[in-house]
Coordinates of C-alpha atoms in Angstrom, one line a residue:
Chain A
X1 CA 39.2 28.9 59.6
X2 CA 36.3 27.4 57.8
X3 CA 37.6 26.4 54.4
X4 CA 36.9 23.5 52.2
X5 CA 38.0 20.5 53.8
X6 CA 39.9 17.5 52.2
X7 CA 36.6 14.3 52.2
X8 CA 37.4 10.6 52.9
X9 CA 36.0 7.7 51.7
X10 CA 35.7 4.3 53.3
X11 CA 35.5 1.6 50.7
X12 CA 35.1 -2.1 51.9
X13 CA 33.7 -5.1 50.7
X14 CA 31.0 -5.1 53.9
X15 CA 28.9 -1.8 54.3
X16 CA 28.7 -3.0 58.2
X17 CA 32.6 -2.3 58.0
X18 CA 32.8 0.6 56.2
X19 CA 30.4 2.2 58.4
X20 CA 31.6 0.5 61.6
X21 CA 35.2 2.0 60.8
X22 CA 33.6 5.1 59.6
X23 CA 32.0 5.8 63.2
X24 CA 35.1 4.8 65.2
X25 CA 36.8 7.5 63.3
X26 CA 34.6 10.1 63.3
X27 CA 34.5 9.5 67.7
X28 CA 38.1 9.1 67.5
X29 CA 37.9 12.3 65.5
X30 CA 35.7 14.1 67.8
X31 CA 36.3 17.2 69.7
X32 CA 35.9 20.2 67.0
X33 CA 34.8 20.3 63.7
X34 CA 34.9 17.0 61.3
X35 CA 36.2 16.6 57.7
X36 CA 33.1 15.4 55.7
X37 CA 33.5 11.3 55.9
X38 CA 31.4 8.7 53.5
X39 CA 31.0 5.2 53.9
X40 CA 31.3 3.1 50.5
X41 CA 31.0 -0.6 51.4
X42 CA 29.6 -4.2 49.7
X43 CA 27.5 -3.8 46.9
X44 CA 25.0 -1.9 45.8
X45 CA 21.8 -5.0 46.6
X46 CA 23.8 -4.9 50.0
X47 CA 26.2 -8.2 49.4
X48 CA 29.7 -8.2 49.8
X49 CA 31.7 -7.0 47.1
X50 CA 32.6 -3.5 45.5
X51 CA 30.0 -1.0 43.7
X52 CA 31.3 1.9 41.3
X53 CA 28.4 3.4 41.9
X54 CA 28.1 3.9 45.7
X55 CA 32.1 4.9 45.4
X56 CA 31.5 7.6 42.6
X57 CA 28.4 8.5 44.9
X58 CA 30.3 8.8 48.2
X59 CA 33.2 11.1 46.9
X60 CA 30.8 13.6 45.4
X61 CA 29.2 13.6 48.5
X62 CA 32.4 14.6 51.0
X63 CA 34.0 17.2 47.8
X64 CA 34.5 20.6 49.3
X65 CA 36.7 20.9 46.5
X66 CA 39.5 20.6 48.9
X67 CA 40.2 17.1 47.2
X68 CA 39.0 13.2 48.3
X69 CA 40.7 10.6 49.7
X70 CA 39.9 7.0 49.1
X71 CA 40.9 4.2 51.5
X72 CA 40.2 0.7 50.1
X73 CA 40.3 -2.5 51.7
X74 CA 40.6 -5.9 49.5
X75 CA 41.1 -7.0 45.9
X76 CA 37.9 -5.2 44.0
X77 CA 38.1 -2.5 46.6
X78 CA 41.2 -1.1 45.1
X79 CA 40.8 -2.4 41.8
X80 CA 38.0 -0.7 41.9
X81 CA 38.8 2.7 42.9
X82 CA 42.4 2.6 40.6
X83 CA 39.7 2.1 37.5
X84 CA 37.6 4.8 38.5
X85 CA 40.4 7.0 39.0
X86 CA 42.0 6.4 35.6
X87 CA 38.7 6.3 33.7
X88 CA 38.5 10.4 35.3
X89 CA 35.4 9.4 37.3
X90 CA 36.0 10.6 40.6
X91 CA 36.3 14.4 41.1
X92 CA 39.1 16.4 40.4
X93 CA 41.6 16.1 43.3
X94 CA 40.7 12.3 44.1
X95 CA 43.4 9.7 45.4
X96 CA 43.6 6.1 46.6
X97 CA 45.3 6.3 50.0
X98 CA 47.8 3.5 50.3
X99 CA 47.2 2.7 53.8
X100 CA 46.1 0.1 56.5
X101 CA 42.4 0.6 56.4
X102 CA 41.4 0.9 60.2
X103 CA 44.6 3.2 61.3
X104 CA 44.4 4.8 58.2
X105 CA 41.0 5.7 58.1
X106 CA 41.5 7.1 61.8
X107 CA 44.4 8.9 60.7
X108 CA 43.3 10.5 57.5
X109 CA 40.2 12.2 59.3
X110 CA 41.8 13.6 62.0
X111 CA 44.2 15.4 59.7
X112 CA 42.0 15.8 57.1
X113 CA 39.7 17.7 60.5
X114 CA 42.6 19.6 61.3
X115 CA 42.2 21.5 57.7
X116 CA 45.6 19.7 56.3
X117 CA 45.8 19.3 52.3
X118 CA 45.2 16.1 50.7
X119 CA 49.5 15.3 50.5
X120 CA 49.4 15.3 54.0
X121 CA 46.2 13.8 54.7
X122 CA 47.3 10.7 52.2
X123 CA 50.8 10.7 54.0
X124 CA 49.7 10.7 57.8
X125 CA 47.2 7.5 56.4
X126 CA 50.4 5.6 55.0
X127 CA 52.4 6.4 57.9
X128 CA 50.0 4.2 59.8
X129 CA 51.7 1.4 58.4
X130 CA 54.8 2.3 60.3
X131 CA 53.2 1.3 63.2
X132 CA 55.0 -2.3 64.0
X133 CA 52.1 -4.4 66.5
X134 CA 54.6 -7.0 67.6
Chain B
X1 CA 36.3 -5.2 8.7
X2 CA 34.2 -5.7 11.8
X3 CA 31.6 -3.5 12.5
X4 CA 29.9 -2.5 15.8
X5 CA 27.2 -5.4 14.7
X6 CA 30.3 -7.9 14.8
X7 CA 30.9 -6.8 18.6
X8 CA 27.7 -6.6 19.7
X9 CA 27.8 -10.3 18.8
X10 CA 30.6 -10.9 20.4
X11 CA 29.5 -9.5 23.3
X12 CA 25.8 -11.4 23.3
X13 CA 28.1 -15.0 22.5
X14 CA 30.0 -14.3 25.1
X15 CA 27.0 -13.5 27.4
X16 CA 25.2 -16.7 26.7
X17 CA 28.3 -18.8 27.5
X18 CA 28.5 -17.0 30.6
X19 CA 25.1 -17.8 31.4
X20 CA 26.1 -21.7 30.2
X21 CA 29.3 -21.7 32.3
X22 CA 28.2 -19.9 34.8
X23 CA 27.8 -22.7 37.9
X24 CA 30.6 -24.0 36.6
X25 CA 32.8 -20.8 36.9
X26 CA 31.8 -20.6 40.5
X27 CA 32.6 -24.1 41.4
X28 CA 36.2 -23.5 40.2
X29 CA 35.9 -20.3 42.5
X30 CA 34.5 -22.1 45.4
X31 CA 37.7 -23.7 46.4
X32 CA 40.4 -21.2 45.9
X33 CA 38.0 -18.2 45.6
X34 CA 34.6 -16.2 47.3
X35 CA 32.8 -18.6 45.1
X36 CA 31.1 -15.8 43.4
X37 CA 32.7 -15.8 39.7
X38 CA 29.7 -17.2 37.8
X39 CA 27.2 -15.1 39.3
X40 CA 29.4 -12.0 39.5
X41 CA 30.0 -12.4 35.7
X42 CA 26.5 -13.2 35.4
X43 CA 25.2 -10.2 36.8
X44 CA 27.8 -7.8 34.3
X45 CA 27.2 -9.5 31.4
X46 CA 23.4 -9.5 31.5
X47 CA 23.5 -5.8 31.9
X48 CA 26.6 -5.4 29.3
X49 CA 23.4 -7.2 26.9
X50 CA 20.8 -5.2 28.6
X51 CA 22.6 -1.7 27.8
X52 CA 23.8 -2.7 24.3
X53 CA 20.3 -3.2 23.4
X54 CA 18.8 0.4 25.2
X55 CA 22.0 2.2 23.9
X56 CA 22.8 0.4 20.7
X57 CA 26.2 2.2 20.2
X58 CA 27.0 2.4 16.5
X59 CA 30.7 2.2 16.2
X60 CA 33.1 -1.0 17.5
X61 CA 34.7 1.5 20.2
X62 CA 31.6 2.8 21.7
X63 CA 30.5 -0.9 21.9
X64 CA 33.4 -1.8 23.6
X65 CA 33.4 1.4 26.2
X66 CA 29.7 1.0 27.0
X67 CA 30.4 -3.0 27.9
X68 CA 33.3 -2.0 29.7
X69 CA 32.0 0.3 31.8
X70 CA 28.9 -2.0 32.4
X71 CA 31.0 -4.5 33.9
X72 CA 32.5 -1.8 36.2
X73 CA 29.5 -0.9 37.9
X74 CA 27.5 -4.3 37.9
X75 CA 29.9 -7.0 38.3
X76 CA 30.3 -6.5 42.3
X77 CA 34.1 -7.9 42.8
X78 CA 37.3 -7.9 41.0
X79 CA 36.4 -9.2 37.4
X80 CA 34.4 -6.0 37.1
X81 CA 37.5 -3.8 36.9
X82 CA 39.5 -5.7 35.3
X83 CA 37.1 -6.9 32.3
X84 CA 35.6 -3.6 32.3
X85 CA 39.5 -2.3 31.7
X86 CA 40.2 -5.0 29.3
X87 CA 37.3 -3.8 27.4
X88 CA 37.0 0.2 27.7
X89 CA 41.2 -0.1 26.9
X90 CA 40.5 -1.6 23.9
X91 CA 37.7 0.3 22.8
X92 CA 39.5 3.5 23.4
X93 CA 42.2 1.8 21.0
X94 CA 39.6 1.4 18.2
X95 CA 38.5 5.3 18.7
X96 CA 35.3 6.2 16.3
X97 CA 36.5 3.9 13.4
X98 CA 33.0 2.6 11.6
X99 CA 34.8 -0.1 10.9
X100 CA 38.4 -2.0 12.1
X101 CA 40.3 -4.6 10.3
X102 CA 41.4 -7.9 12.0
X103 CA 44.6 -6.1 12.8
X104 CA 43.4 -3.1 14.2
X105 CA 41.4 -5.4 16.7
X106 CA 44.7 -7.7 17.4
X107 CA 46.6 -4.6 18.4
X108 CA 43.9 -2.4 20.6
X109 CA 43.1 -6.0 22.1
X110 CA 47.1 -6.3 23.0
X111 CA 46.9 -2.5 25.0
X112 CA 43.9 -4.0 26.9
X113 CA 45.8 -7.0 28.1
X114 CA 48.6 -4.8 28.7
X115 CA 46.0 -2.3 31.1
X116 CA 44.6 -5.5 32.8
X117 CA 48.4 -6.5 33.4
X118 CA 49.4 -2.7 34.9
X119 CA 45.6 -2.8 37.2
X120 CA 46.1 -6.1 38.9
X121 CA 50.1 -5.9 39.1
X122 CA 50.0 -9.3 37.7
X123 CA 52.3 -11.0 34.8
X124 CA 51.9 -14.9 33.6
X125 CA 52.1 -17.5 35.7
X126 CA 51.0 -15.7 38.7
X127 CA 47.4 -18.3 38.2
X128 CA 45.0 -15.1 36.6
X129 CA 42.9 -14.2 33.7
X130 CA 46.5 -13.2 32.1
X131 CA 47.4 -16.9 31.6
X132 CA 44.6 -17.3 29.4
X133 CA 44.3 -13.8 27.6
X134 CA 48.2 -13.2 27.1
X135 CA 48.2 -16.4 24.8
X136 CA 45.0 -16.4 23.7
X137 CA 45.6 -12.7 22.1
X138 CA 49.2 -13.7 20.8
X139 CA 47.7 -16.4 19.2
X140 CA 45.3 -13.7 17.2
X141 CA 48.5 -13.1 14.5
X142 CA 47.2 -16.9 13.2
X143 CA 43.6 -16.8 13.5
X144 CA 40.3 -16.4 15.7
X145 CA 40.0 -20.2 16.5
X146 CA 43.8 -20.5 17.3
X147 CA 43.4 -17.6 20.1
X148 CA 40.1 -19.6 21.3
X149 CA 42.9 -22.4 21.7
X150 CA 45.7 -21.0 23.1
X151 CA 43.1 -19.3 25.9
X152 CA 41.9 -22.3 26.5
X153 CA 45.2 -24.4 26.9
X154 CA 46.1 -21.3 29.3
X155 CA 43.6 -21.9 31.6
X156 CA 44.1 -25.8 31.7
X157 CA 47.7 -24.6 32.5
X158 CA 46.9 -22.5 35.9
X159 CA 46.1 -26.1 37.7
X160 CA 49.4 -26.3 38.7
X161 CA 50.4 -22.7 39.7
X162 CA 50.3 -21.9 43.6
X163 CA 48.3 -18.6 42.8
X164 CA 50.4 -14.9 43.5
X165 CA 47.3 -12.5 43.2
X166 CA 43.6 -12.2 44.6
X167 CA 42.0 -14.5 47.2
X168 CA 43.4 -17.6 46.0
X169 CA 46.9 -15.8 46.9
X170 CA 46.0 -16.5 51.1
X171 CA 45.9 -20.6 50.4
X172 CA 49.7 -20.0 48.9
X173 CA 50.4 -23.9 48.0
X174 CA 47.1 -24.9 48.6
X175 CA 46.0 -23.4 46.0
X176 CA 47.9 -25.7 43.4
X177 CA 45.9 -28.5 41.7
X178 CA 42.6 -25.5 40.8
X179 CA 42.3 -24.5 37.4
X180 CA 41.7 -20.5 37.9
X181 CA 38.4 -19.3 37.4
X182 CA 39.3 -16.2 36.2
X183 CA 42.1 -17.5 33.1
X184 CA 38.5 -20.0 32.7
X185 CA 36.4 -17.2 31.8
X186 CA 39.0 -14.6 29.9
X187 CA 39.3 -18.4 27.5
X188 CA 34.9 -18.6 27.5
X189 CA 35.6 -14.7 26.3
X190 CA 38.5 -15.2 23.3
X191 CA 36.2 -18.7 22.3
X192 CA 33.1 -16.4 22.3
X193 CA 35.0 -14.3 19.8
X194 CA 35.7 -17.1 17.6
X195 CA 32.3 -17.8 17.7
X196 CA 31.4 -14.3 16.4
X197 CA 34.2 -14.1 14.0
X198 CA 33.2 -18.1 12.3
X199 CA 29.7 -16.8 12.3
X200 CA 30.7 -13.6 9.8
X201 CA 33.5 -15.0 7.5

């Protein structure tokens, strides 16, 4: 099987968390071959916040045409992504994931690895949030 | 009829009291917020006067799209979506018009307060932008000045709301007694189209 894989994209308000979570997923991830993952986080001189630009730029970067899956952290992070999405400028196929961004960011990419379509990719995400700590 | 000159003027008024009100916007923010209102703003607002001078759109719409999306990509947190909504919503409500009457702009301005509301999940009284654009574009049906009034009087009125949106949410009652920083700048917005609007008729 080597068809177009479903991409994710970590947006946080820090790029050290973005790409932090990003690496513990793709090692959690690990053991065959891994859905194309990009890191979207703080703004685009490097300060904390959300930038458009590095979002738009990540998805193209992981679309195999298989779809994207955006997972947001706080306020401007999904603000963000819901405007990009209803102004049409993510590719075709893109969603915001509405899930816990750590587990769901774990989650996501192993299914997404698995070759699963976007519905189930953004579902196993959200079911993260099932996941009662205490 | 306004042209796209009107809102270019609108936009630069607005711009310059953004650069005015700018420390001041991110004192409000420092308590309840990230502190980074003014600057944010700053930053999107410089470019939205930056890009209308390299572009120069020729139609109220296109004005109104290109500042939108401006603020989208330069502002940094969440008063870049949700101007750049308020603004690219009611642009795409003008459409390619050379000109719109008063009443044109009252209604395309109500679908962007209406997108704004829908982005942020927010209604009045929730201590946000909305409690200063809601009235402040109701208040358009009397004149430009009375919309610069009723903005204003809505932000005065978010001191005593315990905030239900954004950062300010966390503090729950401790963030009564703070006038919003965001209702502050939607009112520096309305007043700068006041501005504009006194400065044509």
């Amino acid at each position: 099987m080597s068809g177009p894989l479903v991409g994710i994209v970590l947006v946080s308000h820090s790029a050290q968390v973005a790409e932090s979570v990003a690496e513990l997923a793709r090692g959690l991830a690990a053991g065959g071959p891994v859905a194309p993952l990009a890191a979207a986080g703080g703004t685009a001189e490097g300060g904390l916040g959300t930038s458009a630009d590095l979002i738009v730029a990540a998805a193209l970067s992981v679309d195999q045409g298989a779809g994207v899956a955006l997972l947001a952290d706080l306020g401007s992070s999904v603000l963000t992504v819901k405007t990009l999405l209803a102004e049409e400028e993510l590719p075709a196929g893109a969603c915001l994931v509405d899930a816990p961004f750590v587990e769901g960011a774990v989650s996501a990419l192993v299914t997404a690895s698995a070759g699963a379509p976007l519905e189930a990719v953004a579902a196993s995400a959200a079911e993260a949030y099932a996941y009662r700590k205490a | 009829m306004r042209d796209a000159e009107f809102f270019r003027r609108w936009l630069v008024t607005a711009a310059s009291a953004v650069e005015r009100e700018a420390d001041r916007l991110t004192e409000l923010d420092s308590p309840i917020g990230d502190a980074d209102h003014g600057s944010n703003l700053l930053r999107g607002f410089t470019s939205v006067v930056r890009e209308l001078a390299a572009e120069r759109p020729e139609v109220p719409g296109a004005v109104l799209q290109l500042a939108g999306r401006t603020l989208i990509s330069t502002v940094g947190g969440a008063s870049g979506p949700l101007y750049g909504t308020l603004l690219r919503r009611t642009g795409k409500e003008l459409g390619t018009a050379a000109e719109v009457s008063d009443d044109d702009l009252r209604q395309a301005l109500y679908a962007g307060v209406a997108a704004v509301a829908q982005l942020g999940g927010a209604a009045p009284g929730d201590k946000t932008m909305l409690d200063a654009l809601v009235p402040g574009v109701a208040a358009l049906g009397t004149s430009y000045r009375a919309a610069a009034e009723a903005a204003e009087n809505g932000a005065l009125a978010t001191v005593p709301m315990q905030a239900r949106k954004g950062r300010a949410s966390y503090l729950g009652e401790r963030s009564i007694g703070h006038q919003d920083p965001g209702a502050t700048s939607s009112a520096l917005l309305l007043a700068a189209l006041a501005e504009a609007a006194e400065g044509e008729s």
